GROMACS .gro file of C-alpha atoms in nm:
model
  167
    1MET     CA    1  -0.016   0.011  -0.007
    2GLN     CA    2   0.165   0.331  -0.128
    3ILE     CA    3  -0.022   0.656   0.105
    4ASP     CA    4   0.144   0.939   0.042
    5ILE     CA    5   0.093   1.206   0.331
    6ASP     CA    6   0.115   1.572   0.345
    7LEU     CA    7   0.067   1.737   0.656
    8THR     CA    8   0.031   2.096   0.647
    9ASP     CA    9  -0.129   2.136   0.985
   10ASP     CA   10   0.165   1.998   1.260
   11ARG     CA   11  -0.114   1.916   1.518
   12TRP     CA   12  -0.166   1.573   1.315
   13VAL     CA   13   0.147   1.468   1.404
   14ALA     CA   14   0.085   1.414   1.747
   15VAL     CA   15  -0.247   1.245   1.646
   16GLY     CA   16  -0.054   0.976   1.461
   17LEU     CA   17  -0.234   1.061   1.149
   18GLU     CA   18  -0.025   0.852   0.916
   19ASP     CA   19  -0.032   0.553   1.133
   20ILE     CA   20  -0.409   0.595   1.106
   21CYS     CA   21  -0.383   0.679   0.751
   22GLU     CA   22  -0.227   0.310   0.714
   23ARG     CA   23  -0.446   0.124   0.988
   24ALA     CA   24  -0.796   0.252   0.806
   25ALA     CA   25  -0.697   0.174   0.476
   26LEU     CA   26  -0.533  -0.156   0.548
   27ALA     CA   27  -0.872  -0.227   0.746
   28VAL     CA   28  -1.092  -0.147   0.450
   29LEU     CA   29  -0.887  -0.314   0.184
   30ASP     CA   30  -0.876  -0.619   0.420
   31ARG     CA   31  -1.244  -0.638   0.472
   32LEU     CA   32  -1.356  -0.569   0.066
   33GLU     CA   33  -1.084  -0.847  -0.024
   34ILE     CA   34  -0.864  -0.600  -0.219
   35ASP     CA   35  -0.515  -0.660  -0.231
   36ALA     CA   36  -0.315  -0.359  -0.078
   37GLU     CA   37   0.010  -0.416  -0.251
   38ASP     CA   38  -0.151  -0.288  -0.553
   39CYS     CA   39  -0.354   0.043  -0.428
   40GLU     CA   40  -0.236   0.417  -0.389
   41MET     CA   41  -0.436   0.692  -0.235
   42SER     CA   42  -0.297   1.050  -0.094
   43VAL     CA   43  -0.397   1.222   0.226
   44LEU     CA   44  -0.408   1.568   0.316
   45GLY     CA   45  -0.376   1.658   0.694
   46CYS     CA   46  -0.496   2.030   0.673
   47ASP     CA   47  -0.685   2.272   0.912
   48ASP     CA   48  -1.033   2.406   0.909
   49ALA     CA   49  -0.917   2.748   0.677
   50ARG     CA   50  -0.789   2.509   0.391
   51ILE     CA   51  -1.057   2.226   0.408
   52ARG     CA   52  -1.315   2.517   0.351
   53GLU     CA   53  -1.116   2.624   0.063
   54LEU     CA   54  -1.096   2.295  -0.109
   55ASN     CA   55  -1.517   2.261   0.010
   56ALA     CA   56  -1.562   2.563  -0.148
   57ASP     CA   57  -1.374   2.490  -0.491
   58PHE     CA   58  -1.541   2.132  -0.509
   59ARG     CA   59  -1.829   2.122  -0.350
   60GLU     CA   60  -1.951   2.459  -0.398
   61LYS     CA   61  -2.001   2.486   0.025
   62ASP     CA   62  -1.844   2.754   0.166
   63LYS     CA   63  -1.791   2.637   0.494
   64ALA     CA   64  -1.539   2.374   0.685
   65THR     CA   65  -1.638   2.011   0.700
   66ASN     CA   66  -1.449   1.707   0.887
   67VAL     CA   67  -1.325   1.484   0.585
   68LEU     CA   68  -1.358   1.540   0.184
   69SER     CA   69  -1.240   1.259  -0.108
   70TRP     CA   70  -1.197   1.251  -0.425
   71PRO     CA   71  -1.224   0.908  -0.591
   72ALA     CA   72  -0.980   0.845  -0.889
   73ASP     CA   73  -1.244   0.652  -1.083
   74GLU     CA   74  -1.606   0.655  -1.034
   75ARG     CA   75  -1.694   0.342  -0.880
   76ALA     CA   76  -2.071   0.375  -0.729
   77ALA     CA   77  -2.281   0.093  -0.778
   78GLU     CA   78  -2.588   0.109  -1.030
   79ALA     CA   79  -2.824  -0.029  -0.755
   80GLU     CA   80  -2.937   0.205  -0.427
   81GLY     CA   81  -2.775  -0.028  -0.124
   82ALA     CA   82  -2.566  -0.238  -0.371
   83MET     CA   83  -2.172  -0.308  -0.325
   84PRO     CA   84  -1.969  -0.091  -0.603
   85ASP     CA   85  -1.759  -0.325  -0.801
   86THR     CA   86  -1.423  -0.399  -0.694
   87PRO     CA   87  -1.154  -0.207  -0.833
   88GLU     CA   88  -0.922  -0.394  -1.098
   89PRO     CA   89  -0.585  -0.274  -1.140
   90ASP     CA   90  -0.460  -0.088  -1.419
   91VAL     CA   91  -0.194  -0.190  -1.709
   92PHE     CA   92   0.083  -0.095  -1.485
   93GLY     CA   93  -0.083  -0.331  -1.173
   94SER     CA   94  -0.190  -0.071  -0.949
   95ILE     CA   95  -0.505   0.058  -0.807
   96GLU     CA   96  -0.558   0.452  -0.771
   97LEU     CA   97  -0.772   0.466  -0.502
   98GLY     CA   98  -0.794   0.853  -0.503
   99ASP     CA   99  -0.733   1.139  -0.250
  100ILE     CA  100  -0.851   1.247   0.091
  101ALA     CA  101  -0.849   1.577   0.284
  102ILE     CA  102  -0.895   1.577   0.666
  103SER     CA  103  -0.927   1.882   0.915
  104TYR     CA  104  -0.771   1.867   1.237
  105ASP     CA  105  -1.023   2.141   1.374
  106THR     CA  106  -1.327   2.017   1.272
  107CYS     CA  107  -1.213   1.669   1.389
  108ALA     CA  108  -1.061   1.821   1.722
  109ARG     CA  109  -1.395   1.943   1.763
  110GLU     CA  110  -1.653   1.669   1.673
  111ALA     CA  111  -1.421   1.447   1.914
  112LYS     CA  112  -1.449   1.653   2.213
  113GLU     CA  113  -1.813   1.707   2.122
  114ALA     CA  114  -1.904   1.348   2.131
  115GLY     CA  115  -1.656   1.295   2.443
  116LYS     CA  116  -1.448   1.033   2.179
  117PRO     CA  117  -1.070   1.044   2.198
  118ILE     CA  118  -0.947   1.247   1.861
  119GLN     CA  119  -0.777   0.941   1.745
  120ASP     CA  120  -1.111   0.702   1.757
  121HIS     CA  121  -1.293   0.959   1.559
  122THR     CA  122  -1.005   1.030   1.277
  123MET     CA  123  -1.003   0.652   1.221
  124HIS     CA  124  -1.361   0.662   1.199
  125LEU     CA  125  -1.331   0.959   0.920
  126MET     CA  126  -1.056   0.766   0.736
  127VAL     CA  127  -1.232   0.457   0.711
  128HIS     CA  128  -1.552   0.693   0.572
  129GLY     CA  129  -1.283   0.843   0.329
  130VAL     CA  130  -1.148   0.545   0.201
  131LEU     CA  131  -1.504   0.348   0.169
  132HIS     CA  132  -1.589   0.687  -0.071
  133LEU     CA  133  -1.289   0.632  -0.252
  134LEU     CA  134  -1.392   0.263  -0.317
  135GLY     CA  135  -1.723   0.378  -0.428
  136PHE     CA  136  -1.955   0.398  -0.101
  137ASP     CA  137  -2.184   0.681  -0.060
  138HIS     CA  138  -2.480   0.783   0.201
  139ILE     CA  139  -2.692   1.000  -0.062
  140ASN     CA  140  -2.999   0.794  -0.013
  141ASP     CA  141  -3.073   0.549   0.260
  142PRO     CA  142  -3.019   0.230   0.128
  143ASP     CA  143  -2.661   0.336   0.061
  144ALA     CA  144  -2.629   0.486   0.394
  145GLU     CA  145  -2.718   0.174   0.567
  146LEU     CA  146  -2.444  -0.023   0.380
  147MET     CA  147  -2.179   0.227   0.413
  148GLU     CA  148  -2.256   0.300   0.786
  149GLY     CA  149  -2.288  -0.092   0.869
  150LEU     CA  150  -1.916  -0.150   0.700
  151GLU     CA  151  -1.788   0.122   0.907
  152THR     CA  152  -1.914  -0.007   1.207
  153GLU     CA  153  -1.797  -0.363   1.134
  154ILE     CA  154  -1.466  -0.260   1.016
  155LEU     CA  155  -1.398  -0.056   1.330
  156CYS     CA  156  -1.553  -0.265   1.602
  157LYS     CA  157  -1.300  -0.534   1.415
  158MET     CA  158  -1.045  -0.314   1.525
  159GLY     CA  159  -1.142  -0.288   1.868
  160LEU     CA  160  -1.337   0.040   1.835
  161PRO     CA  161  -1.670   0.130   1.940
  162ASP     CA  162  -1.961   0.169   1.680
  163PRO     CA  163  -1.941   0.522   1.608
  164TYR     CA  164  -2.309   0.569   1.528
  165SER     CA  165  -2.403   0.477   1.897
  166GLU     CA  166  -2.331   0.682   2.242
  167TYR     CA  167  -1.960   0.659   2.347
   0.00000   0.00000   0.00000
């Protein structure tokens, strides 16, 4: 697994974002039976100011958010609530997943409000982001149920509590 990580906010170092990214990506790929050795992605660990710019530029929402993702390929399933197709390696043998940006400020605030350790919340957001790169979404109820179920299953297997229940 190749993960290119750009930390533009040094506060991510203390959280252990690099380790969290690797563990989250490997856990998602393992659950979906995708060979991690073939996969590549990049992560930007930034602050609210930068993620607000990205959110405005790419989603036309002029506000900060916790995590954004840009899949390298369109992988969404045709039917609501269905599993997206498993990505196949390109002619060079690699699977480019895409890019994720995560904001320290929003992540830390949400973790504090929920009474969760920031590392646990960051792990959830990274699992969430990697699933987006693989074609999962939460636009409609069947898709949200599938995605949230996978998030919960993956995180519980990692020893973390259900992110959608009370901590």
